Tab-separated table of C-alpha atoms in Angstrom:
chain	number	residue	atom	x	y	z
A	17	UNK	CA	80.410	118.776	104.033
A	18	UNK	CA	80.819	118.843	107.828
A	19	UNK	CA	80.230	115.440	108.770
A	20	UNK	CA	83.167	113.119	108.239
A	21	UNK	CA	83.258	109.126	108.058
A	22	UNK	CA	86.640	108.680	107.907
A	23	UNK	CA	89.497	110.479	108.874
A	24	UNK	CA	93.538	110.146	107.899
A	25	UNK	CA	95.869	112.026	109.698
A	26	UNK	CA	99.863	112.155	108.805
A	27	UNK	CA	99.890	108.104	107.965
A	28	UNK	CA	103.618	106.947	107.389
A	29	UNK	CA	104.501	103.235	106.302
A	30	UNK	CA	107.413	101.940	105.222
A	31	UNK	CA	108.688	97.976	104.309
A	32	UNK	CA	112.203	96.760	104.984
A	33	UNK	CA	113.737	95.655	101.857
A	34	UNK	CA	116.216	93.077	101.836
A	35	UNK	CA	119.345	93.747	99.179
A	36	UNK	CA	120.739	89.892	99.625
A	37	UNK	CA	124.061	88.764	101.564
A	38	UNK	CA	126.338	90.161	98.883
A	39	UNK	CA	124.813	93.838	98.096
A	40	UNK	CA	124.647	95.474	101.911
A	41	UNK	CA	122.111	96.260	104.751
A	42	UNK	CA	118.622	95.957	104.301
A	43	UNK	CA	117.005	99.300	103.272
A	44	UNK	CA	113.993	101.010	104.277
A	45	UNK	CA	111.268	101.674	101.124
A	46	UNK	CA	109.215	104.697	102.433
A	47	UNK	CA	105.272	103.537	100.646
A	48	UNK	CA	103.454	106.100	102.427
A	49	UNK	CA	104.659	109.240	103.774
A	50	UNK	CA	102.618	112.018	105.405
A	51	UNK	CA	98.493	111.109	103.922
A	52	UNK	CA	96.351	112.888	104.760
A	53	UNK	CA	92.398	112.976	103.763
A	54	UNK	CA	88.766	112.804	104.825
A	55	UNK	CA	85.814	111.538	103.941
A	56	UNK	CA	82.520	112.055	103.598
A	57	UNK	CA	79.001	109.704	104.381
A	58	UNK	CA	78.116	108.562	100.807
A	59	UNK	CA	81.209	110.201	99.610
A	60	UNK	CA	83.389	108.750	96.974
A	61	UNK	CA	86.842	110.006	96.834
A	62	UNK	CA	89.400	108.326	93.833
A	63	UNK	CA	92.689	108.323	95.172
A	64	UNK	CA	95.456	108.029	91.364
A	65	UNK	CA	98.685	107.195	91.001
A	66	UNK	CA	101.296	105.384	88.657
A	67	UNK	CA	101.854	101.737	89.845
A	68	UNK	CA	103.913	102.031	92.893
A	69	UNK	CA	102.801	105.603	94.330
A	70	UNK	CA	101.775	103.803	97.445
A	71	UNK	CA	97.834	104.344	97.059
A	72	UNK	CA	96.609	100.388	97.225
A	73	UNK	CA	99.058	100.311	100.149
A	74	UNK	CA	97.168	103.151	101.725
A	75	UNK	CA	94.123	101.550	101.287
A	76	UNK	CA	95.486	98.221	103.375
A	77	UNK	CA	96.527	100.615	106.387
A	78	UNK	CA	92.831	101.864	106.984
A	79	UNK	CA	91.344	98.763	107.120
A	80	UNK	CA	94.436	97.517	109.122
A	81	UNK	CA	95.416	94.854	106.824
A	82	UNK	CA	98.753	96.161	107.440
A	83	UNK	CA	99.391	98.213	110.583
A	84	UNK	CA	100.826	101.989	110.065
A	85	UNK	CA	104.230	103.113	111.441
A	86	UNK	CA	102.790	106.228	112.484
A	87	UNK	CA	99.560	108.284	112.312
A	88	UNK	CA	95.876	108.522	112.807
A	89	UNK	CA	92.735	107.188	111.597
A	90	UNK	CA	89.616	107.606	112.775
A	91	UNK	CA	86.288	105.938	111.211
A	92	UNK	CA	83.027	107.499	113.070
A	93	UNK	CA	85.180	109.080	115.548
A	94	UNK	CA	87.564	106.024	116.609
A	95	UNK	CA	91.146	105.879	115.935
A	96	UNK	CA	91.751	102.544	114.751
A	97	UNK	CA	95.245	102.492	115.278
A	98	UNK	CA	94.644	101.940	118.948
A	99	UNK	CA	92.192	99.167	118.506
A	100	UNK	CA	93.404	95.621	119.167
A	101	UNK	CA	92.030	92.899	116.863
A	102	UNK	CA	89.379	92.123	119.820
A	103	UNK	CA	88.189	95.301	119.346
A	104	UNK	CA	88.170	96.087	116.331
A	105	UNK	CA	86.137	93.241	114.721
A	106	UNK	CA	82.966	95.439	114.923
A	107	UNK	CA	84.592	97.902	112.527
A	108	UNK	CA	85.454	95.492	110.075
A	109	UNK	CA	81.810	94.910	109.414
A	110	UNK	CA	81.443	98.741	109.148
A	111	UNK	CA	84.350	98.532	106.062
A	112	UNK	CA	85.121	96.169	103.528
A	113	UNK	CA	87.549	95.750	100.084
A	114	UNK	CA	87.081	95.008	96.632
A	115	UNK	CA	90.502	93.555	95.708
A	116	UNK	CA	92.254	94.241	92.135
A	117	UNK	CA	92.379	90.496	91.156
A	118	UNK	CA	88.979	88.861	91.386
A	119	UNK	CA	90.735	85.974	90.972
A	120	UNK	CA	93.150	85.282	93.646
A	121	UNK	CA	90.724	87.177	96.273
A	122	UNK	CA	88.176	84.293	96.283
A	123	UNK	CA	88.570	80.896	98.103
A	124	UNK	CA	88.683	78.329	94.638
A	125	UNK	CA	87.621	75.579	96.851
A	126	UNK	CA	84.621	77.159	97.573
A	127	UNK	CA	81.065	77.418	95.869
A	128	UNK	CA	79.740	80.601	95.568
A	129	UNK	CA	76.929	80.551	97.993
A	130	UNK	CA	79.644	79.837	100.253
A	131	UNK	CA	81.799	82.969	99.623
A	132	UNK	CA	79.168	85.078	99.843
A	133	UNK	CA	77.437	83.173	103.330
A	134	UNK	CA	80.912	83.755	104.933
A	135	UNK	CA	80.694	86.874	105.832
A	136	UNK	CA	77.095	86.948	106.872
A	137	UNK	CA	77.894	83.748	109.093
A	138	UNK	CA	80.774	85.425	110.918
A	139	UNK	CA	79.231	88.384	111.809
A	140	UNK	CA	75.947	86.544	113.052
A	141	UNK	CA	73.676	88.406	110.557
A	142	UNK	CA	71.804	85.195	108.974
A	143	UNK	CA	71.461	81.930	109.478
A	144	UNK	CA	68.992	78.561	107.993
A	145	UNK	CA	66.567	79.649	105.825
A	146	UNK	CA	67.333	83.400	106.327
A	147	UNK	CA	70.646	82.600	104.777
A	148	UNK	CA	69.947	81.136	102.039
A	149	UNK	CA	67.609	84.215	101.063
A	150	UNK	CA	70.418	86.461	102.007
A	151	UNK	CA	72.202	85.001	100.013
A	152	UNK	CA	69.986	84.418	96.933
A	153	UNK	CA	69.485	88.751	97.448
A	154	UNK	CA	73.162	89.098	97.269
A	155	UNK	CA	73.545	87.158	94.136
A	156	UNK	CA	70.814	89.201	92.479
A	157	UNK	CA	71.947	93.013	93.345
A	158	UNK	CA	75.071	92.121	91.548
A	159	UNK	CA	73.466	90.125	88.584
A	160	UNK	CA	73.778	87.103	89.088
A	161	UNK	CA	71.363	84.218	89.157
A	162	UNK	CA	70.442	81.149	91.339
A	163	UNK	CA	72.118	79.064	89.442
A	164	UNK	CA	75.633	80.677	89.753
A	165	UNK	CA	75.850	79.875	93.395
A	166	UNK	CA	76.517	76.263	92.841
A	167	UNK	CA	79.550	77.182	91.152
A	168	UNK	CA	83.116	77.851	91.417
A	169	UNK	CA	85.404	80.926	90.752
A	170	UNK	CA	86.871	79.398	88.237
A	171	UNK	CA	83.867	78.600	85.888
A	172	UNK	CA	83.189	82.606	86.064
A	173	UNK	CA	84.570	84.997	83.805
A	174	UNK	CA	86.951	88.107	85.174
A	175	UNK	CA	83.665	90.483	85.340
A	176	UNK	CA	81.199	87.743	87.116
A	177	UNK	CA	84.046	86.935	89.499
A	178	UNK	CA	84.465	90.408	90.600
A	179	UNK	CA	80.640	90.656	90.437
A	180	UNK	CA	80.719	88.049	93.302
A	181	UNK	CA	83.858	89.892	94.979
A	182	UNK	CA	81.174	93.036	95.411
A	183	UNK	CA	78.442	91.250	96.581
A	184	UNK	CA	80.550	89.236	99.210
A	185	UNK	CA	81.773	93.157	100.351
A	186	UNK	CA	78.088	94.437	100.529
A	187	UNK	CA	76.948	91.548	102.619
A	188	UNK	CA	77.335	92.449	105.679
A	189	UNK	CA	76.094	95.964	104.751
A	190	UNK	CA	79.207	98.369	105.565
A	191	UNK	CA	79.263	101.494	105.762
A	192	UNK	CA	82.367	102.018	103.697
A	193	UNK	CA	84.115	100.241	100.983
A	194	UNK	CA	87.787	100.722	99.914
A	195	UNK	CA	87.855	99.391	96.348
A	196	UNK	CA	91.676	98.701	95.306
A	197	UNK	CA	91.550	98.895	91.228
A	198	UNK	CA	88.687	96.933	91.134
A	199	UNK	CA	88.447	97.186	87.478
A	200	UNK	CA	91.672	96.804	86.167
A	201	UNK	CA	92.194	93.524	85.744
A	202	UNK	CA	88.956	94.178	83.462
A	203	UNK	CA	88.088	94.376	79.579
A	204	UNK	CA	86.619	98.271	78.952
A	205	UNK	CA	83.513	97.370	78.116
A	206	UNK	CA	83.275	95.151	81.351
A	207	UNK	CA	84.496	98.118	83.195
A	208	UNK	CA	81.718	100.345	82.538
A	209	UNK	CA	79.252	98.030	83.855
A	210	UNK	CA	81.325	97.135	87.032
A	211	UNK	CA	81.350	101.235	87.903
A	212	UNK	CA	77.965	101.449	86.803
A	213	UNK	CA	77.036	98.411	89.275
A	214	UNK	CA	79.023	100.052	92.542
A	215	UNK	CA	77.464	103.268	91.683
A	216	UNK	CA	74.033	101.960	91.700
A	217	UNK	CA	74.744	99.991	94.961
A	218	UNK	CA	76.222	103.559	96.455
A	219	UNK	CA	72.802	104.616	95.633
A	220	UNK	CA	70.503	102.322	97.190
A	221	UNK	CA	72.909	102.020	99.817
A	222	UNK	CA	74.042	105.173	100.790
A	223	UNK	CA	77.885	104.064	101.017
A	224	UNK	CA	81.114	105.745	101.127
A	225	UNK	CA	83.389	104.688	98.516
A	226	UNK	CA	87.710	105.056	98.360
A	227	UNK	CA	87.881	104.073	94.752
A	228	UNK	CA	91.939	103.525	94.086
A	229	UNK	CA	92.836	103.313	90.410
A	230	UNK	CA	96.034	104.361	88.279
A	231	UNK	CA	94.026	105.704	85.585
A	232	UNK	CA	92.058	109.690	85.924
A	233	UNK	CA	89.914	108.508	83.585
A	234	UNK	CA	88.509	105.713	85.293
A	235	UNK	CA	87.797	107.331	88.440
A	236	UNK	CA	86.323	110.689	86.596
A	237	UNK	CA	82.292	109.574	86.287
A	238	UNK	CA	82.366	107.401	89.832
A	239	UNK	CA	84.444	110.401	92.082
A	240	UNK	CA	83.144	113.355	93.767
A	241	UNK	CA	86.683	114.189	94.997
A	242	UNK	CA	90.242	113.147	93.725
A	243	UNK	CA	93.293	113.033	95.228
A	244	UNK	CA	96.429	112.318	93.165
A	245	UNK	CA	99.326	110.144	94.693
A	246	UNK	CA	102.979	110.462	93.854
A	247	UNK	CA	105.567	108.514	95.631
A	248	UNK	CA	103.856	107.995	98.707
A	249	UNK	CA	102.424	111.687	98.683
A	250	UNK	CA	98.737	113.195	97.895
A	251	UNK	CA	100.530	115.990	96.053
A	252	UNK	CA	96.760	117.227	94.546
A	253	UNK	CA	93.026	116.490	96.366
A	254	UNK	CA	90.122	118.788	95.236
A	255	UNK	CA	86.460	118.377	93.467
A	256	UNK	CA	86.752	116.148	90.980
A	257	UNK	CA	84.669	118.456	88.363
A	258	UNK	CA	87.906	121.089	89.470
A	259	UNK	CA	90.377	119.094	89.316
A	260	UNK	CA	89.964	118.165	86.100
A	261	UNK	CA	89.015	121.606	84.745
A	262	UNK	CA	92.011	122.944	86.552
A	263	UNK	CA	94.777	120.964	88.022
A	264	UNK	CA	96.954	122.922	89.996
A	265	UNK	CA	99.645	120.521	90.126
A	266	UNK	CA	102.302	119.601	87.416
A	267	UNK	CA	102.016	115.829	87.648
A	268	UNK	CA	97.833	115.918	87.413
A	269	UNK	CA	98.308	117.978	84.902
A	270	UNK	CA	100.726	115.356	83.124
A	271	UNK	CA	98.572	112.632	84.199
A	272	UNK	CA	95.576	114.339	82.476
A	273	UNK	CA	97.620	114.945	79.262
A	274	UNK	CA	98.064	111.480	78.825
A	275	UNK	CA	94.058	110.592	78.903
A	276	UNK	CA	93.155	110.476	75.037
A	277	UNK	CA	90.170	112.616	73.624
A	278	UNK	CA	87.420	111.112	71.933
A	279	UNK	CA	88.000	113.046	69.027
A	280	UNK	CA	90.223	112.561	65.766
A	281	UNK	CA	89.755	115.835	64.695
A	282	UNK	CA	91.012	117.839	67.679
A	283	UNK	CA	94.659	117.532	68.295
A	284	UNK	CA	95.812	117.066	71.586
A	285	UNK	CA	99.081	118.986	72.587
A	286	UNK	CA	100.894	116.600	74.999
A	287	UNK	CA	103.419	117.160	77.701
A	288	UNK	CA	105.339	114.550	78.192
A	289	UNK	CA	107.104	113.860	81.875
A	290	UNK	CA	110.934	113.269	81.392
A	291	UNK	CA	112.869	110.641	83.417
A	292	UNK	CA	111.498	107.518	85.596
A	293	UNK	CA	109.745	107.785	88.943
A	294	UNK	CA	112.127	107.759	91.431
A	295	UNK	CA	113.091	104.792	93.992
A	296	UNK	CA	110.544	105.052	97.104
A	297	UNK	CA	114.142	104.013	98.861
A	298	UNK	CA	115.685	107.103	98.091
A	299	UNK	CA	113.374	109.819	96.654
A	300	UNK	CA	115.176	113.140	95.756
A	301	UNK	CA	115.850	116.375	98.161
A	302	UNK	CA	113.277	118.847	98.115
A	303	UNK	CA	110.124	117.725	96.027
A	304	UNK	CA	109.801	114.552	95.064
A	305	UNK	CA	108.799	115.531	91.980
A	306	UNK	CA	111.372	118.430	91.018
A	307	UNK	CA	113.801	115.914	88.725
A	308	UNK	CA	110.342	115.373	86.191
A	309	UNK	CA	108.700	118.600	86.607
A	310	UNK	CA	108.665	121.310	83.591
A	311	UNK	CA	108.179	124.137	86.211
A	312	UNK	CA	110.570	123.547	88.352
A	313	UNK	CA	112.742	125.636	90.493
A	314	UNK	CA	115.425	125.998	92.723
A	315	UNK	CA	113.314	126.464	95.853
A	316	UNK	CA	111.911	122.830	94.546
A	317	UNK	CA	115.538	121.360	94.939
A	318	UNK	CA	115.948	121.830	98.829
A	319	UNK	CA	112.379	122.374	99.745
A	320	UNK	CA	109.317	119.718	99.868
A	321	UNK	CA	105.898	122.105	99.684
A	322	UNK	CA	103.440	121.281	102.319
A	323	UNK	CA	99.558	120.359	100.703
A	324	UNK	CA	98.067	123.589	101.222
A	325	UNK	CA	94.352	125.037	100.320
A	326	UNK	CA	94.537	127.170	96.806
A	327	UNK	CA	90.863	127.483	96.222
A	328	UNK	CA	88.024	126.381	98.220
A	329	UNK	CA	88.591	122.798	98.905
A	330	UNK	CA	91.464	122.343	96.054
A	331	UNK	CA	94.600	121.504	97.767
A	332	UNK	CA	98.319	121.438	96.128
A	333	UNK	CA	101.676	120.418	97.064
A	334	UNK	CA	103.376	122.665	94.485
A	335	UNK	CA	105.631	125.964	94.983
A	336	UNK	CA	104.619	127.061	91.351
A	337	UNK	CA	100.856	126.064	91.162
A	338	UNK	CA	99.890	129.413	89.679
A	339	UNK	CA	101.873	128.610	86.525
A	340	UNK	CA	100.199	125.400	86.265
A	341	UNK	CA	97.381	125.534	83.819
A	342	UNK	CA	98.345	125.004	80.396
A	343	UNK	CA	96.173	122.228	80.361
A	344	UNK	CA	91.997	122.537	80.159
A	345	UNK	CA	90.323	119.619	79.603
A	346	UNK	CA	87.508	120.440	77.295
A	347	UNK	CA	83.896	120.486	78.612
A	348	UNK	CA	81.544	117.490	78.750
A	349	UNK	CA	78.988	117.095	75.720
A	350	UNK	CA	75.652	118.040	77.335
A	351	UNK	CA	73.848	115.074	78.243
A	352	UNK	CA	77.113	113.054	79.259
């Protein structure tokens, strides 16, 4: 995989959080500290986490949402962080976002035909008659019907609304999407068909996907890569197929643990992670992770461990990764 799409380099953010007159200074909350990742054309890569790891805030920097404090990223070659907005309009054609609440994300004052001739109308791509068939196109890729575009968010259920959310982010034909949860705000069964729906536009479409989602076993069927996000650190990114077969770190491992198997006659040995994530405003010496980890030593207290190649494109952030392996998720039935 020599050609690369997008490129992260050593991306730092961090907010200022206020503690009110009476409690002290304002603090600094660190949400992203040190990412680093590529990908591929027609690549998808699902970046994990619990809620709060910093991965949806990731996803904001590289479409410069929210500007980085420091780093790089380059998309075809160009490091957007040295773009002004002028300049950088062209590339926000070339990537777009699903947002996590397909609510809130669409205009409720506006009809769906609308939302979805927006985009097309700002970047000059269609206009009259040509519009309308654009439009009309969109609706249909994502399953909807002529009839919905006379409507409002509001009459749509969660999964139509975020049905409309994709086809307003394929409309002006990017070249990659950053998809923030998009299903979680969804019932399973309407889940399956959204990942089914991006997978077949990937297809047809050739797109490059950064799926974020707090759940491994969301992101298992849609990912050809994972990495695995843990206070503002990828502390795990390799094949997907690998990384599930044989995580190398002690919080995928965890994280895998807690997906249930579809089986009540094989008992599961689980290994539960003691303590609470730590505050992003003051994460422990050493590894972040070393106050939860089972494996755990003293090198872990004073010393953070640098992502580093294990295997052949399997990376770890882990001083003790060759002890990590008690897990194996079992194989897939044939045919799955």
């Amino acid at each position: 995989m020599n050609e690369v799409l997008l490129e992260v380099c050593d991306l730092h953010k961090s907010f200022t959080v206020s503690r009110g007159p009476l409690s002290g200074p304002p603090q600094r909350l660190r949400a992203v500290a040190g990412v680093s990742f590529s990908l591929a054309p027609g690549e998808t890569l699902g970046l994990v986490g619990e809620s709060g790891c910093g991965k949806s805030t990731t996803g904001r920097l590289i479409t410069r949402l929210i500007e980085p404090d420091s780093g790089v990223i380059r998309f075809g070659g160009t490091d957007l962080t040295r773009l002004n907005q002028r300049k950088l309009r062209p590339y926000r054609r070339r990537m777009q976002m699903i947002f996590q609440d397909p609510f809130s994300s669409l205009n409720p004052r506006m009809k769906v035909f609308d939302i979805l001739a927006e985009p097309l109308l700002l970047h000059g791509l269609a206009t009259g008659k040509e519009l309308a068939v654009e439009v009309g196109e969109l609706a249909h890729r994502v399953g909807l019907g002529p009839e919905h575009l006379d409507r409002y968010p509001h009459e749509f259920s969660g999964g139509q609304r975020q049905r409309i959310g994709i086809a307003r982010a394929i409309a002006v034909r990017p070249e990659l999407i950053v998809a923030d949860e998009p299903v979680s705000a969804l019932d399973l069964s309407i889940q399956a068909q959204v990942i089914n729906l991006l997978r077949d536009i990937q297809q047809q479409d050739g797109l490059s996907y950064l799926f974020i989602a707090h759940d491994l076993a969301v992101v298992e069927h849609i990912s050809d890569r994972v990495a695995v996000m843990y206070l503002g650190r990828i502390v795990e990114l390799g094949p997907a197929r690998e990384l599930y077969r044989h995580p190398l770190h002690p919080y995928t491992e965890a994280l895998l643990n807690a997906v249930p198997i579809p089986d009540p006659k094989r008992r599961q040995k689980r290994q539960i992670l003691a303590g609470e994530v730590p505050s992003p405003i003051t994460p422990p010496a050493g590894c972040p992770f070393h106050p939860r980890c089972p494996y755990a030593g003293e090198i872990c207290r004073v010393e953070n461990p640098p992502l580093v190649e294990k295997d052949t494109g399997h990376h770890t952030a882990c001083h003790y990764s060759e002890q990590v392996g008690r897990y194996r998720r079992p194989a897939a039935p044939a045919g799955s």
